[in-house]
Amino acid sequence: MDLVCATRMTADEFWGRSALGLSLRRMAHDDRLKPRVFFENSRGLPALYNERIAAADASPVLAFIHDDVWLDDFFFFEHVMAAVHAFDVIGVAGNKRRVPGQPSWAFPSLKFEWDERANLSGVVSHGPSPFGQISAFGPVPAECELLDGVLLAARRDVLRARQVGFDERFDFHFYDMDFCRSARAAGLRLATWPVAITHQSEGGFGSNAWVENYKRYLGKWGE
């Protein structure tokens, strides 16, 4: 299984202090987990993720993950493998529905108010250290229309067979929303799955870069 990650850090910084780097060092006994890290990165995530989907040495299963994620689950491999054989694309948090103009998996409108719990699924911890404060969004597993991009996983052959990839017009925002919509348009099934992680960030909504990507997203999907 490839763990595909982009980081602005150098290799030494990533392995020495990033949440994901320290997690992978702790789990170094599991040689089924293959880190595929783009260090000192300034390119958009979709271009890097597409490279790994196309790579000749890619593993059968790809997990796309942010560098500020602690892997709290030392059965990470087993849980992700079970997930991608039950569904086509999996994540740790998502929304069972999608509404026009939706700016995030969690928020149905630009008021940035959480969607109703009945529509949400996922359990994710947040905080600077491993095993952070738990946010329980809704029951897991559940089929979803949209998944949070903090962790996405899929079988490589499924993505290639359905010609589903990441749209490189997006960089660090909306690439996950767009990917989920492309996957659903190709007939793939999306779902949340129980995988224990702690995310150090809670997302950056409303920045200039975010607004520009939101406009691109609306323009592409016509809503």
CSV table of N, CA, C and O in Angstrom, one decimal, residues 111-185:
chain,number,residue,atom,x,y,z
A,111,LYS,N,-22.7,29.7,4.8
A,111,LYS,CA,-22.8,30.2,6.2
A,111,LYS,C,-21.8,29.4,7.1
A,111,LYS,O,-21.6,29.7,8.2
A,112,PHE,N,-21.2,28.3,6.5
A,112,PHE,CA,-20.3,27.4,7.2
A,112,PHE,C,-20.9,26.9,8.5
A,112,PHE,O,-20.2,26.8,9.5
A,113,GLU,N,-22.2,26.5,8.4
A,113,GLU,CA,-22.8,25.9,9.6
A,113,GLU,C,-22.9,24.4,9.3
A,113,GLU,O,-23.2,24.0,8.1
A,114,TRP,N,-22.6,23.6,10.3
A,114,TRP,CA,-22.5,22.1,10.1
A,114,TRP,C,-23.8,21.6,9.6
A,114,TRP,O,-24.9,22.1,10.0
A,115,ASP,N,-23.7,20.6,8.7
A,115,ASP,CA,-24.9,20.0,8.2
A,115,ASP,C,-25.5,19.2,9.3
A,115,ASP,O,-24.9,18.9,10.4
A,116,GLU,N,-26.8,18.7,9.2
A,116,GLU,CA,-27.5,17.9,10.2
A,116,GLU,C,-26.7,16.6,10.4
A,116,GLU,O,-26.2,16.0,9.4
A,117,ARG,N,-26.7,16.2,11.6
A,117,ARG,CA,-25.9,15.0,11.9
A,117,ARG,C,-26.4,13.8,11.1
A,117,ARG,O,-25.6,12.9,10.8
A,118,ALA,N,-27.7,13.7,10.8
A,118,ALA,CA,-28.2,12.6,10.0
A,118,ALA,C,-27.6,12.5,8.7
A,118,ALA,O,-27.6,11.4,8.1
A,119,ASN,N,-27.0,13.6,8.1
A,119,ASN,CA,-26.3,13.5,6.8
A,119,ASN,C,-24.8,13.2,6.9
A,119,ASN,O,-24.2,13.0,5.9
A,120,LEU,N,-24.3,13.3,8.1
A,120,LEU,CA,-22.8,13.2,8.3
A,120,LEU,C,-22.4,11.8,8.7
A,120,LEU,O,-23.2,11.1,9.4
A,121,SER,N,-21.1,11.5,8.5
A,121,SER,CA,-20.6,10.2,8.9
A,121,SER,C,-19.1,10.4,9.2
A,121,SER,O,-18.4,11.2,8.5
A,122,GLY,N,-18.6,9.7,10.2
A,122,GLY,CA,-17.1,9.8,10.4
A,122,GLY,C,-16.8,10.0,11.9
A,122,GLY,O,-17.6,10.6,12.6
A,123,VAL,N,-15.6,9.6,12.3
A,123,VAL,CA,-15.0,9.9,13.6
A,123,VAL,C,-13.6,10.2,13.4
A,123,VAL,O,-12.8,9.4,12.9
A,124,VAL,N,-13.2,11.4,13.7
A,124,VAL,CA,-11.8,11.9,13.5
A,124,VAL,C,-11.4,12.7,14.8
A,124,VAL,O,-12.2,13.4,15.3
A,125,SER,N,-10.2,12.5,15.2
A,125,SER,CA,-9.6,13.2,16.3
A,125,SER,C,-8.9,14.5,15.8
A,125,SER,O,-8.4,14.5,14.7
A,126,HIS,N,-8.9,15.5,16.6
A,126,HIS,CA,-8.1,16.7,16.3
A,126,HIS,C,-7.3,17.1,17.5
A,126,HIS,O,-7.6,16.9,18.6
A,127,GLY,N,-6.1,17.7,17.1
A,127,GLY,CA,-5.2,18.2,18.2
A,127,GLY,C,-3.8,18.1,17.7
A,127,GLY,O,-3.4,17.5,16.7
A,128,PRO,N,-2.9,18.7,18.5
A,128,PRO,CA,-1.4,18.7,18.1
A,128,PRO,C,-0.7,17.4,18.3
A,128,PRO,O,0.3,17.1,17.7
A,129,SER,N,-1.3,16.6,19.2
A,129,SER,CA,-0.6,15.3,19.6
A,129,SER,C,-1.5,14.1,19.2
A,129,SER,O,-2.7,14.3,18.9
A,130,PRO,N,-0.9,12.9,19.2
A,130,PRO,CA,-1.7,11.8,18.8
A,130,PRO,C,-2.9,11.6,19.8
A,130,PRO,O,-2.9,12.1,20.9
A,131,PHE,N,-3.9,10.8,19.3
A,131,PHE,CA,-5.1,10.5,20.2
A,131,PHE,C,-5.7,11.8,20.7
A,131,PHE,O,-5.9,11.9,21.9
A,132,GLY,N,-6.0,12.7,19.8
A,132,GLY,CA,-6.6,14.0,20.2
A,132,GLY,C,-8.1,13.9,20.5
A,132,GLY,O,-8.6,12.8,20.6
A,133,GLN,N,-8.7,15.1,20.7
A,133,GLN,CA,-10.1,15.2,21.0
A,133,GLN,C,-10.9,14.6,19.9
A,133,GLN,O,-10.8,15.0,18.7
A,134,ILE,N,-11.8,13.7,20.2
A,134,ILE,CA,-12.6,13.0,19.2
A,134,ILE,C,-13.8,13.9,18.7
A,134,ILE,O,-14.5,14.4,19.6
A,135,SER,N,-13.9,14.0,17.4
A,135,SER,CA,-15.1,14.6,16.8
A,135,SER,C,-15.9,13.4,16.1
A,135,SER,O,-15.4,12.8,15.2
A,136,ALA,N,-17.1,13.1,16.7
A,136,ALA,CA,-17.9,12.1,16.1
A,136,ALA,C,-19.0,12.7,15.3
A,136,ALA,O,-19.9,13.3,15.8
A,137,PHE,N,-18.8,12.7,14.0
A,137,PHE,CA,-19.8,13.3,13.0
A,137,PHE,C,-21.0,12.5,12.8
A,137,PHE,O,-22.1,13.0,12.6
A,138,GLY,N,-20.9,11.2,12.8
A,138,GLY,CA,-22.0,10.3,12.5
A,138,GLY,C,-21.6,8.9,12.4
A,138,GLY,O,-20.4,8.6,12.3
A,139,PRO,N,-22.5,7.9,12.3
A,139,PRO,CA,-22.2,6.5,12.3
A,139,PRO,C,-21.3,6.1,11.1
A,139,PRO,O,-21.4,6.7,10.0
A,140,VAL,N,-20.4,5.2,11.4
A,140,VAL,CA,-19.4,4.7,10.4
A,140,VAL,C,-19.5,3.2,10.4
A,140,VAL,O,-19.6,2.6,11.4
A,141,PRO,N,-19.4,2.5,9.2
A,141,PRO,CA,-19.2,3.0,7.9
A,141,PRO,C,-20.6,3.5,7.3
A,141,PRO,O,-21.6,3.1,7.8
A,142,ALA,N,-20.5,4.4,6.3
A,142,ALA,CA,-21.7,4.8,5.6
A,142,ALA,C,-21.4,5.3,4.2
A,142,ALA,O,-20.3,5.9,4.0
A,143,GLU,N,-22.2,4.9,3.3
A,143,GLU,CA,-22.0,5.4,1.9
A,143,GLU,C,-22.2,6.9,1.9
A,143,GLU,O,-23.1,7.5,2.5
A,144,CYS,N,-21.4,7.6,1.1
A,144,CYS,CA,-21.3,9.0,1.1
A,144,CYS,C,-21.3,9.6,-0.4
A,144,CYS,O,-20.9,8.8,-1.3
A,145,GLU,N,-21.6,10.8,-0.5
A,145,GLU,CA,-21.4,11.5,-1.8
A,145,GLU,C,-20.1,12.3,-1.8
A,145,GLU,O,-19.5,12.5,-2.8
A,146,LEU,N,-19.7,12.8,-0.6
A,146,LEU,CA,-18.5,13.6,-0.5
A,146,LEU,C,-17.7,13.1,0.7
A,146,LEU,O,-18.3,12.7,1.8
A,147,LEU,N,-16.4,13.1,0.6
A,147,LEU,CA,-15.5,12.7,1.6
A,147,LEU,C,-14.4,13.8,1.9
A,147,LEU,O,-14.0,14.5,1.0
A,148,ASP,N,-14.0,13.8,3.1
A,148,ASP,CA,-12.9,14.8,3.5
A,148,ASP,C,-11.6,14.3,2.9
A,148,ASP,O,-11.2,13.1,3.0
A,149,GLY,N,-10.8,15.2,2.3
A,149,GLY,CA,-9.5,14.8,1.6
A,149,GLY,C,-8.4,14.6,2.6
A,149,GLY,O,-7.3,14.2,2.1
A,150,VAL,N,-8.6,14.7,3.9
A,150,VAL,CA,-7.5,14.4,4.8
A,150,VAL,C,-6.9,13.0,4.6
A,150,VAL,O,-5.7,12.8,4.8
A,151,LEU,N,-7.8,12.1,4.3
A,151,LEU,CA,-7.4,10.7,4.0
A,151,LEU,C,-8.4,10.1,3.0
A,151,LEU,O,-9.6,10.0,3.3
A,152,LEU,N,-7.9,9.8,1.8
A,152,LEU,CA,-8.7,9.1,0.8
A,152,LEU,C,-7.9,7.9,0.3
A,152,LEU,O,-6.7,8.0,0.2
A,153,ALA,N,-8.6,6.8,0.1
A,153,ALA,CA,-7.9,5.6,-0.3
A,153,ALA,C,-8.7,4.9,-1.4
A,153,ALA,O,-10.0,4.9,-1.3
A,154,ALA,N,-8.1,4.2,-2.3
A,154,ALA,CA,-8.7,3.5,-3.4
A,154,ALA,C,-7.8,2.4,-4.0
A,154,ALA,O,-6.6,2.5,-3.8
A,155,ARG,N,-8.4,1.5,-4.7
A,155,ARG,CA,-7.6,0.5,-5.4
A,155,ARG,C,-7.2,1.2,-6.7
A,155,ARG,O,-8.0,1.8,-7.4
A,156,ARG,N,-5.9,1.1,-7.1
A,156,ARG,CA,-5.4,1.7,-8.2
A,156,ARG,C,-6.1,1.2,-9.5
A,156,ARG,O,-6.4,2.0,-10.4
A,157,ASP,N,-6.3,-0.1,-9.6
A,157,ASP,CA,-6.9,-0.6,-10.8
A,157,ASP,C,-8.3,-0.1,-11.1
A,157,ASP,O,-8.7,0.1,-12.2
A,158,VAL,N,-9.1,0.2,-10.0
A,158,VAL,CA,-10.4,0.8,-10.1
A,158,VAL,C,-10.3,2.2,-10.7
A,158,VAL,O,-11.1,2.5,-11.6
A,159,LEU,N,-9.4,3.0,-10.1
A,159,LEU,CA,-9.3,4.4,-10.6
A,159,LEU,C,-8.9,4.4,-12.1
A,159,LEU,O,-9.5,5.2,-12.9
A,160,ARG,N,-8.0,3.6,-12.5
A,160,ARG,CA,-7.5,3.5,-13.8
A,160,ARG,C,-8.6,3.0,-14.8
A,160,ARG,O,-8.8,3.5,-15.9
A,161,ALA,N,-9.3,2.0,-14.4
A,161,ALA,CA,-10.3,1.4,-15.2
A,161,ALA,C,-11.4,2.4,-15.5
A,161,ALA,O,-12.0,2.4,-16.6
A,162,ARG,N,-11.8,3.2,-14.5
A,162,ARG,CA,-12.9,4.1,-14.7
A,162,ARG,C,-12.4,5.5,-15.1
A,162,ARG,O,-13.1,6.5,-15.2
A,163,GLN,N,-11.0,5.7,-15.2
A,163,GLN,CA,-10.4,6.9,-15.6
A,163,GLN,C,-10.8,8.1,-14.7
A,163,GLN,O,-11.1,9.2,-15.1
A,164,VAL,N,-10.7,7.7,-13.4
A,164,VAL,CA,-10.9,8.7,-12.3
A,164,VAL,C,-9.6,9.2,-11.8
A,164,VAL,O,-8.8,8.3,-11.3
A,165,GLY,N,-9.4,10.5,-11.8
A,165,GLY,CA,-8.2,11.0,-11.2
A,165,GLY,C,-8.5,12.4,-10.6
A,165,GLY,O,-9.6,12.7,-10.4
A,166,PHE,N,-7.4,13.1,-10.3
A,166,PHE,CA,-7.6,14.4,-9.6
A,166,PHE,C,-7.4,15.5,-10.7
A,166,PHE,O,-6.5,15.4,-11.5
A,167,ASP,N,-8.3,16.5,-10.6
A,167,ASP,CA,-8.3,17.6,-11.6
A,167,ASP,C,-7.2,18.6,-11.2
A,167,ASP,O,-7.3,19.2,-10.1
A,168,GLU,N,-6.2,18.8,-12.1
A,168,GLU,CA,-5.1,19.7,-11.7
A,168,GLU,C,-5.4,21.2,-11.8
A,168,GLU,O,-4.5,22.0,-11.5
A,169,ARG,N,-6.6,21.6,-12.1
A,169,ARG,CA,-6.9,23.0,-12.1
A,169,ARG,C,-7.1,23.4,-10.6
A,169,ARG,O,-7.1,24.6,-10.3
A,170,PHE,N,-7.3,22.4,-9.7
A,170,PHE,CA,-7.3,22.7,-8.3
A,170,PHE,C,-6.0,22.5,-7.6
A,170,PHE,O,-5.2,21.7,-8.2
A,171,ASP,N,-5.7,23.1,-6.5
A,171,ASP,CA,-4.4,22.9,-5.9
A,171,ASP,C,-4.5,22.3,-4.5
A,171,ASP,O,-4.4,21.1,-4.4
A,172,PHE,N,-4.8,23.1,-3.5
A,172,PHE,CA,-4.9,22.5,-2.2
A,172,PHE,C,-6.3,22.7,-1.6
A,172,PHE,O,-6.6,22.3,-0.5
A,173,HIS,N,-7.2,23.2,-2.4
A,173,HIS,CA,-8.6,23.3,-2.0
A,173,HIS,C,-9.5,22.7,-3.1
A,173,HIS,O,-9.2,22.9,-4.3
A,174,PHE,N,-10.6,22.1,-2.7
A,174,PHE,CA,-11.6,21.6,-3.6
A,174,PHE,C,-11.2,20.4,-4.5
A,174,PHE,O,-12.0,19.8,-5.2
A,175,TYR,N,-9.9,20.0,-4.4
A,175,TYR,CA,-9.5,18.8,-5.2
A,175,TYR,C,-10.2,17.6,-4.7
A,175,TYR,O,-10.5,16.7,-5.5
A,176,ASP,N,-10.5,17.5,-3.4
A,176,ASP,CA,-11.2,16.4,-2.8
A,176,ASP,C,-12.7,16.3,-3.2
A,176,ASP,O,-13.2,15.3,-3.5
A,177,MET,N,-13.3,17.5,-3.1
A,177,MET,CA,-14.7,17.6,-3.5
A,177,MET,C,-14.9,17.2,-4.9
A,177,MET,O,-15.8,16.4,-5.3
A,178,ASP,N,-14.0,17.8,-5.8
A,178,ASP,CA,-14.1,17.5,-7.2
A,178,ASP,C,-13.8,16.0,-7.5
A,178,ASP,O,-14.5,15.4,-8.3
A,179,PHE,N,-12.8,15.4,-6.8
A,179,PHE,CA,-12.5,14.0,-7.0
A,179,PHE,C,-13.7,13.1,-6.6
A,179,PHE,O,-14.0,12.2,-7.3
A,180,CYS,N,-14.4,13.4,-5.5
A,180,CYS,CA,-15.5,12.7,-5.1
A,180,CYS,C,-16.6,12.7,-6.1
A,180,CYS,O,-17.3,11.7,-6.5
A,181,ARG,N,-16.8,13.9,-6.7
A,181,ARG,CA,-17.9,14.1,-7.7
A,181,ARG,C,-17.5,13.3,-9.0
A,181,ARG,O,-18.4,12.7,-9.6
A,182,SER,N,-16.3,13.4,-9.4
A,182,SER,CA,-15.8,12.6,-10.5
A,182,SER,C,-16.0,11.1,-10.3
A,182,SER,O,-16.4,10.4,-11.2
A,183,ALA,N,-15.6,10.7,-9.1
A,183,ALA,CA,-15.8,9.2,-8.8
A,183,ALA,C,-17.2,8.8,-8.8
A,183,ALA,O,-17.6,7.7,-9.4
A,184,ARG,N,-18.1,9.6,-8.3
A,184,ARG,CA,-19.5,9.3,-8.3
A,184,ARG,C,-20.1,9.3,-9.7
A,184,ARG,O,-20.9,8.4,-10.1
A,185,ALA,N,-19.6,10.3,-10.5
A,185,ALA,CA,-20.1,10.4,-11.9
A,185,ALA,C,-19.6,9.1,-12.7
A,185,ALA,O,-20.3,8.7,-13.7
